[in-house]
C-alpha positions as a LaTeX table, in Angstrom:
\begin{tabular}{lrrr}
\hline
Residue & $x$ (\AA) & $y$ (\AA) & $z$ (\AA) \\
\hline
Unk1 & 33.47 & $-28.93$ & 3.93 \\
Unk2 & 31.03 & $-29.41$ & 6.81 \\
Unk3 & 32.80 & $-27.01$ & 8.81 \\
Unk4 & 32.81 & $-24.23$ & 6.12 \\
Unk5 & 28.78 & $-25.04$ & 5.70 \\
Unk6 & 28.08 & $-24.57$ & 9.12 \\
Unk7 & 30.07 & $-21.79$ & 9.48 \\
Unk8 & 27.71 & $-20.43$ & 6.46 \\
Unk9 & 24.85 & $-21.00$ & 7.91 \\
Unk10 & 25.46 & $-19.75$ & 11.35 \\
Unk11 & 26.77 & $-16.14$ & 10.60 \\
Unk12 & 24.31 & $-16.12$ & 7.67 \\
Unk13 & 21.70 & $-16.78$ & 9.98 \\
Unk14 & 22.63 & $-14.02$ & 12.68 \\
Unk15 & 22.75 & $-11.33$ & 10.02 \\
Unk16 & 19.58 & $-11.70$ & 8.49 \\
Unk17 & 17.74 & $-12.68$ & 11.34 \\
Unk18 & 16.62 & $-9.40$ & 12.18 \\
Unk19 & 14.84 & $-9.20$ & 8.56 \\
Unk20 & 13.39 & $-12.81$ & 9.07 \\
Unk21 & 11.58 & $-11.49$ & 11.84 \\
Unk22 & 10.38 & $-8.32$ & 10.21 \\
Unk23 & 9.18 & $-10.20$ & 7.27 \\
Unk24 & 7.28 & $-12.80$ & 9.36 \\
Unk25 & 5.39 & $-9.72$ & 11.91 \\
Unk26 & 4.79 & $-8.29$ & 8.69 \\
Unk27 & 3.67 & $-10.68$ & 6.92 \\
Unk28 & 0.94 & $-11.76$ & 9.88 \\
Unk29 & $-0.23$ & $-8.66$ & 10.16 \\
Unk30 & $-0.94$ & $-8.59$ & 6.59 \\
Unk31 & $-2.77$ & $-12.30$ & 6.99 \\
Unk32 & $-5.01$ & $-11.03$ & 9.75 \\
Unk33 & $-6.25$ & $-8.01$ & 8.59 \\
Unk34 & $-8.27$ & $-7.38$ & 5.14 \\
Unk35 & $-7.23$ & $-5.02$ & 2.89 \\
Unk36 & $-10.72$ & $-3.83$ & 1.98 \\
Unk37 & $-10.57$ & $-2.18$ & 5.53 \\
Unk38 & $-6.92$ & $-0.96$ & 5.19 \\
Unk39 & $-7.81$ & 0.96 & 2.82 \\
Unk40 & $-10.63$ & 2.44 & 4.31 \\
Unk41 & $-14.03$ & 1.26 & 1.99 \\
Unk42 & $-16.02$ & 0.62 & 5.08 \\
Unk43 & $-16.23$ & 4.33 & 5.52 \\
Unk44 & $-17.72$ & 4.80 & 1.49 \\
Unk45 & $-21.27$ & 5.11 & 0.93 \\
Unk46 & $-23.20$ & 3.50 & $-1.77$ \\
Unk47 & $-24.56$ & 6.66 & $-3.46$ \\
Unk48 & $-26.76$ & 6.13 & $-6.53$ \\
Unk49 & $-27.88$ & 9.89 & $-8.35$ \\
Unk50 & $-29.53$ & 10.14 & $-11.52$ \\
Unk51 & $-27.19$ & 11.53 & $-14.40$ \\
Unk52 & $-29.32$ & 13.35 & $-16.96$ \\
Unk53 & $-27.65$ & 12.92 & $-19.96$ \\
Unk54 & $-30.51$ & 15.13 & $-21.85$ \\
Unk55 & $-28.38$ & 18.54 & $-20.40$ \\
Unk56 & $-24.77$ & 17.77 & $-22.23$ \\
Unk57 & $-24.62$ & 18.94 & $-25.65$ \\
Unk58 & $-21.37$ & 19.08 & $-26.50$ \\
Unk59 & $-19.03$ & 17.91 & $-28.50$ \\
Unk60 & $-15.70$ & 16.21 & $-26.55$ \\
Unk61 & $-11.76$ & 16.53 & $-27.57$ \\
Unk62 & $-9.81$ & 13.58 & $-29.07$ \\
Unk63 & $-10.23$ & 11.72 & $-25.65$ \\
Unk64 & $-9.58$ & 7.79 & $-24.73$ \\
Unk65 & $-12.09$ & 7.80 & $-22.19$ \\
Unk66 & $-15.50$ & 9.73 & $-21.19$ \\
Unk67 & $-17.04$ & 9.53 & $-17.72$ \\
Unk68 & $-20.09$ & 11.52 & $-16.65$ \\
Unk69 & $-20.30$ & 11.92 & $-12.80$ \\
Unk70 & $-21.96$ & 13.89 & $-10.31$ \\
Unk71 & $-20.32$ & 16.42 & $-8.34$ \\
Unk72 & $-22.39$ & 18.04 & $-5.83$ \\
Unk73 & $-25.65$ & 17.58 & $-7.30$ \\
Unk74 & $-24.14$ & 18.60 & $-10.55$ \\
Unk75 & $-23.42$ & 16.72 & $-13.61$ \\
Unk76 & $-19.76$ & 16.85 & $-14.72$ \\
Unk77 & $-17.80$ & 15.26 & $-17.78$ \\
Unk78 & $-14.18$ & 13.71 & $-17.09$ \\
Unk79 & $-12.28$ & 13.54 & $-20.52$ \\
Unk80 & $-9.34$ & 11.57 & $-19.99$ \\
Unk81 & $-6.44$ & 11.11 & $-23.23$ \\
Unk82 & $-3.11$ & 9.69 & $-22.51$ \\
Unk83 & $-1.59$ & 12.91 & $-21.93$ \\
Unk84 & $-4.32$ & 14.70 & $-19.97$ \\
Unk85 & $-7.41$ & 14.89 & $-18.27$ \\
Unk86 & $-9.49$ & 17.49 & $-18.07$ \\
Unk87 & $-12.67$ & 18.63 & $-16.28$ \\
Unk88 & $-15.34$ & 19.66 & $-18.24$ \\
Unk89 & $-19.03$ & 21.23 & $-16.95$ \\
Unk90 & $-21.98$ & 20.42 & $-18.50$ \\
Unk91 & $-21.79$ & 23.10 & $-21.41$ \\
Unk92 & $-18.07$ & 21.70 & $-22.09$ \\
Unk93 & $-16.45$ & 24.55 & $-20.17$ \\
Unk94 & $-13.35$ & 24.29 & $-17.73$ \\
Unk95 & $-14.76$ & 23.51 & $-14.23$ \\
Unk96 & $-12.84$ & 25.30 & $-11.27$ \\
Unk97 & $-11.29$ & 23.75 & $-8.25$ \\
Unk98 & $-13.21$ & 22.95 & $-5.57$ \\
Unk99 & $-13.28$ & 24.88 & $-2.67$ \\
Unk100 & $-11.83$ & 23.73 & 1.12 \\
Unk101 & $-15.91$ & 23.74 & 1.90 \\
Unk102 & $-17.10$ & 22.30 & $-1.06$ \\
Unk103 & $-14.14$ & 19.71 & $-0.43$ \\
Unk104 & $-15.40$ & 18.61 & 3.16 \\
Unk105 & $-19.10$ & 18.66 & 1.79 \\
Unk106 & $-17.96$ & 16.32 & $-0.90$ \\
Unk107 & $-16.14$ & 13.88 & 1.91 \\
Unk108 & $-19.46$ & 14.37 & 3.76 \\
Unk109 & $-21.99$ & 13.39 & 1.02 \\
Unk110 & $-19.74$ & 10.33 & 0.11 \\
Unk111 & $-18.55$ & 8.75 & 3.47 \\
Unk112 & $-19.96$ & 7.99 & 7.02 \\
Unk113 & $-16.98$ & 10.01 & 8.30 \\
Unk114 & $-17.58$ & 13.52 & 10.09 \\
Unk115 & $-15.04$ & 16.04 & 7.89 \\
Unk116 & $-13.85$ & 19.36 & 9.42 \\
Unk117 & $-11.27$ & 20.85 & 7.33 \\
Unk118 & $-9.67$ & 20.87 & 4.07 \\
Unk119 & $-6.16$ & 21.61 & 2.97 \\
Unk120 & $-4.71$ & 22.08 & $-0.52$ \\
Unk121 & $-1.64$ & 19.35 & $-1.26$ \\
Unk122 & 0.21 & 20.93 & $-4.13$ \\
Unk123 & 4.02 & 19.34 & $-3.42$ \\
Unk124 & 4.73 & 15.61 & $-3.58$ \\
Unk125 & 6.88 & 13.88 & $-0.54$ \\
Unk126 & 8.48 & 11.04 & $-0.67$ \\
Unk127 & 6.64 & 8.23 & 1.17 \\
Unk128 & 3.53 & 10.51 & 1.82 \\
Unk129 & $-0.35$ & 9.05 & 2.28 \\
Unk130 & $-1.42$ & 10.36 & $-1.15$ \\
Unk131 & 1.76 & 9.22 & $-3.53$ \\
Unk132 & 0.93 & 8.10 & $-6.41$ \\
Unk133 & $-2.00$ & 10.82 & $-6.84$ \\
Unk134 & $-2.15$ & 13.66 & $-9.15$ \\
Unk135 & $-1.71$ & 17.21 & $-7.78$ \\
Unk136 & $-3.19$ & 19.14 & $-6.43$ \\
Unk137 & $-5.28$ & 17.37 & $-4.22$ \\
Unk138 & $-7.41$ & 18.17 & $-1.44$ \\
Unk139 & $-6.74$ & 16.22 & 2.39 \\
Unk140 & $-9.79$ & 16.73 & 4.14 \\
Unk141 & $-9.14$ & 15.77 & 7.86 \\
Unk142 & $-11.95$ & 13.44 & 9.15 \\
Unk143 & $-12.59$ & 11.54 & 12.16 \\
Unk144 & $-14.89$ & 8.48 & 12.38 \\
Unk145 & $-17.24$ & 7.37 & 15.25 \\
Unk146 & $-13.85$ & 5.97 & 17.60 \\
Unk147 & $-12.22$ & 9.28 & 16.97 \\
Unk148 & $-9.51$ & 8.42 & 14.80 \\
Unk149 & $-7.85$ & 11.13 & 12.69 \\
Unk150 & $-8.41$ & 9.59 & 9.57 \\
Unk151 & $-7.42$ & 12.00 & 6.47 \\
Unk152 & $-9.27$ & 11.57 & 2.89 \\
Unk153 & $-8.10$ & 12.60 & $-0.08$ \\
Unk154 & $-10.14$ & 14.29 & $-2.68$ \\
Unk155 & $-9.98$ & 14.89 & $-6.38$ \\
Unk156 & $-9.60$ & 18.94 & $-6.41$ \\
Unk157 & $-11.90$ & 19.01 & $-9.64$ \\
Unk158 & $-14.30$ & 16.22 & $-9.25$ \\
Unk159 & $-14.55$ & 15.79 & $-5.95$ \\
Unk160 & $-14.17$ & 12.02 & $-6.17$ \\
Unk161 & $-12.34$ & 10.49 & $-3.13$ \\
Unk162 & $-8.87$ & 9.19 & $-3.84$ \\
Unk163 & $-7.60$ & 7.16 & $-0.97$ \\
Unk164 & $-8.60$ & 7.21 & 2.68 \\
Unk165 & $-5.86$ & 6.88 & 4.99 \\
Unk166 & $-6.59$ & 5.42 & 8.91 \\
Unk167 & $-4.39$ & 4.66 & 11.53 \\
Unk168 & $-4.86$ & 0.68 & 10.97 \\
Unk169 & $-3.51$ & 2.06 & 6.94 \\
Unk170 & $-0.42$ & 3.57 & 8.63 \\
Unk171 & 0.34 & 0.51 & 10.55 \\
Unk172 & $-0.10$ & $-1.41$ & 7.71 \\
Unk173 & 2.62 & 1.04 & 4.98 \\
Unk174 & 4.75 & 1.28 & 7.82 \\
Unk175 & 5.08 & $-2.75$ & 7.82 \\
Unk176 & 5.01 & $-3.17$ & 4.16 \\
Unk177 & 7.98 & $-0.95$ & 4.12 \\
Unk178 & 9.71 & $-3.39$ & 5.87 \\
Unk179 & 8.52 & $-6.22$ & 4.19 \\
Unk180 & 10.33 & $-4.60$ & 1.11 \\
Unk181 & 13.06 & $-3.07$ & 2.75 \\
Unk182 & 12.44 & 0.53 & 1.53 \\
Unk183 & 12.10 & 2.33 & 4.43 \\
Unk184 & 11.83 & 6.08 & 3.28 \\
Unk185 & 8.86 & 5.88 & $-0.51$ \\
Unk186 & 7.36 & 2.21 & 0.31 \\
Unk187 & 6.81 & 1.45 & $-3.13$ \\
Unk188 & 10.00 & 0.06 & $-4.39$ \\
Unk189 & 10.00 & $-3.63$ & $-4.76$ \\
Unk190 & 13.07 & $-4.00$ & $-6.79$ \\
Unk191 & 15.47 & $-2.71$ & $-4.60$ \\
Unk192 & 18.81 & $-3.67$ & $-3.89$ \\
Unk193 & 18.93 & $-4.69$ & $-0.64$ \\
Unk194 & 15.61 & $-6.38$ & $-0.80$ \\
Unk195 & 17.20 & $-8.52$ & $-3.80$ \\
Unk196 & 20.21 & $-9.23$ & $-1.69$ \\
Unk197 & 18.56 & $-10.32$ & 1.60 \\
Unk198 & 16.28 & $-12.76$ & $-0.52$ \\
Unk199 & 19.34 & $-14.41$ & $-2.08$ \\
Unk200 & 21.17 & $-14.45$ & 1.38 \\
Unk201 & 17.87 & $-15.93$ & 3.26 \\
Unk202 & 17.59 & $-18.40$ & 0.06 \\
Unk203 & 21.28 & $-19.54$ & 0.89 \\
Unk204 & 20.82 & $-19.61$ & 4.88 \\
Unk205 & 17.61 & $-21.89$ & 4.20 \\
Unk206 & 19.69 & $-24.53$ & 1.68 \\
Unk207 & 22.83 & $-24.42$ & 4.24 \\
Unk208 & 20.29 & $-25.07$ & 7.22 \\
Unk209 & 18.84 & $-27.97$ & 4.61 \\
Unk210 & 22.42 & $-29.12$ & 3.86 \\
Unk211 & 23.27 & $-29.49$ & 7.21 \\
Unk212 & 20.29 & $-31.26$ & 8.77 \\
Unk213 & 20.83 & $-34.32$ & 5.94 \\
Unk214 & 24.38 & $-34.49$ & 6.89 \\
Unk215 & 23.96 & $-34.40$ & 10.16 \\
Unk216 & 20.93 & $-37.13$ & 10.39 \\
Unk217 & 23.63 & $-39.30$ & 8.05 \\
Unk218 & 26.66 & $-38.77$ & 10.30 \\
Unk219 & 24.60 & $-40.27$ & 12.78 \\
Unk220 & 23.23 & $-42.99$ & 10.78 \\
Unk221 & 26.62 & $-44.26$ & 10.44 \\
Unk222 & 28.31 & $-43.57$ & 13.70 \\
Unk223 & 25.72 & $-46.02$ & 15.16 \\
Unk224 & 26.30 & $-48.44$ & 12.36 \\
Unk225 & 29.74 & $-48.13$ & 13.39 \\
Unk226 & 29.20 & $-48.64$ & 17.27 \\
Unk227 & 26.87 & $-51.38$ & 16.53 \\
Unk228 & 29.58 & $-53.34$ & 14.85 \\
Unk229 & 32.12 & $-52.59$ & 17.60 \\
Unk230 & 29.39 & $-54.01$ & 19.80 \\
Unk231 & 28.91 & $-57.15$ & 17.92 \\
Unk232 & 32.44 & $-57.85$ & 17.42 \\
Unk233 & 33.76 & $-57.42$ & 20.80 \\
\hline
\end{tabular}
């Protein structure tokens, strides 16, 4: 039975080790570095504009939610329901898309960051910066003060900035894919394999337990044993 445990716990050990070691770098890097930055908020600027309410006079559609915001110097009206959201300007009318200028002026007005160009996203890919974003979307390629390409991504209607994605946020996606052990989107936490290396690390770390106890108890009694040999010869 000892045999079969060690056994266990030594070929167990060998074939996960390579994930024990990507889950602990991973898991440091998360420790030491603050998600606040990861995702870029240092670069947001506190902007406070006066909304004058006095110029809507409209009447919304069936809607869950009502935000007033200002784009540009201009007041708009987000209507959001639970199957849509739509873009409304002041008079209640269908705003248009932003353009790549207007885009980069928006990035401007709202970060420290120094914008130069803006392209349209209108496909989704797998494991991109911007999943989990509605399309289409705007990535207006920044740099900051160090000169990191640092790519912001802004609403195409609004102009309200959806995610901001740096080189220390690139680090940090490529290690929390292999945290979860899903390599190619990054966002699946119940996958298979991840489920299956947890169990076998779970049954390395109660082998490795197992063992230990035995072990420290063979010994115990092998030197009861040679004690009594001793005191009997």
């Amino acid at each position: 039975m000892k045999l079969l445990i060690r056994k266990t716990h030594k070929y167990l050990s060998f074939f996960i080790s390579i994930q024990l070691l990507l889950w602990t770098i991973s898991g440091i890097y998360f420790s030491f570095n603050k998600i606040e930055l990861v995702r870029g908020e240092q670069y947001l600027k506190i902007v406070e504009k006066p909304i004058n309410l006095g110029v809507l006079n409209f009447n919304t559609p069936y809607s869950e939610k009502v935000s007033i915001i200002n784009r540009l110097g201009k007041e708009i009206v987000i209507v959001s329901s639970r199957e849509s959201k739509k873009y409304l300007d002041k008079n209640g009318n269908p705003l248009d898309k932003l353009s790549s200028l207007e885009a980069v002026e928006s990035v401007k007005s709202q970060t420290t960051l120094l914008p130069f160009q803006a392209i349209e996203i209108t496909d989704n890919k797998s494991g991109s910066e911007f999943r989990g974003r509605s399309l289409p979307i705007y990535k207006v390629e920044s740099r900051n003060i160090e000169n990191d390409d640092i790519n912001v991504y802004v609403n195409i209607y609004s102009g309200e900035i959806m995610a901001i994605r740096s080189p220390q946020w690139r680090i940090w996606d490529l290690m929390w894919g292999f945290h979860i052990m899903d390599w190619n989107e990054r966002d699946n936490i119940n996958n298979l394999l991840l489920k299956i290396f947890s169990i076998l690390a779970l049954v390395s770390s109660v082998t490795g337990l197992i063992l230990f106890f035995k072990l420290k108890s063979s010994s115990a009694a092998e030197r009861s044993v040679l004690k009594s040999i001793n005191i009997g010869s």
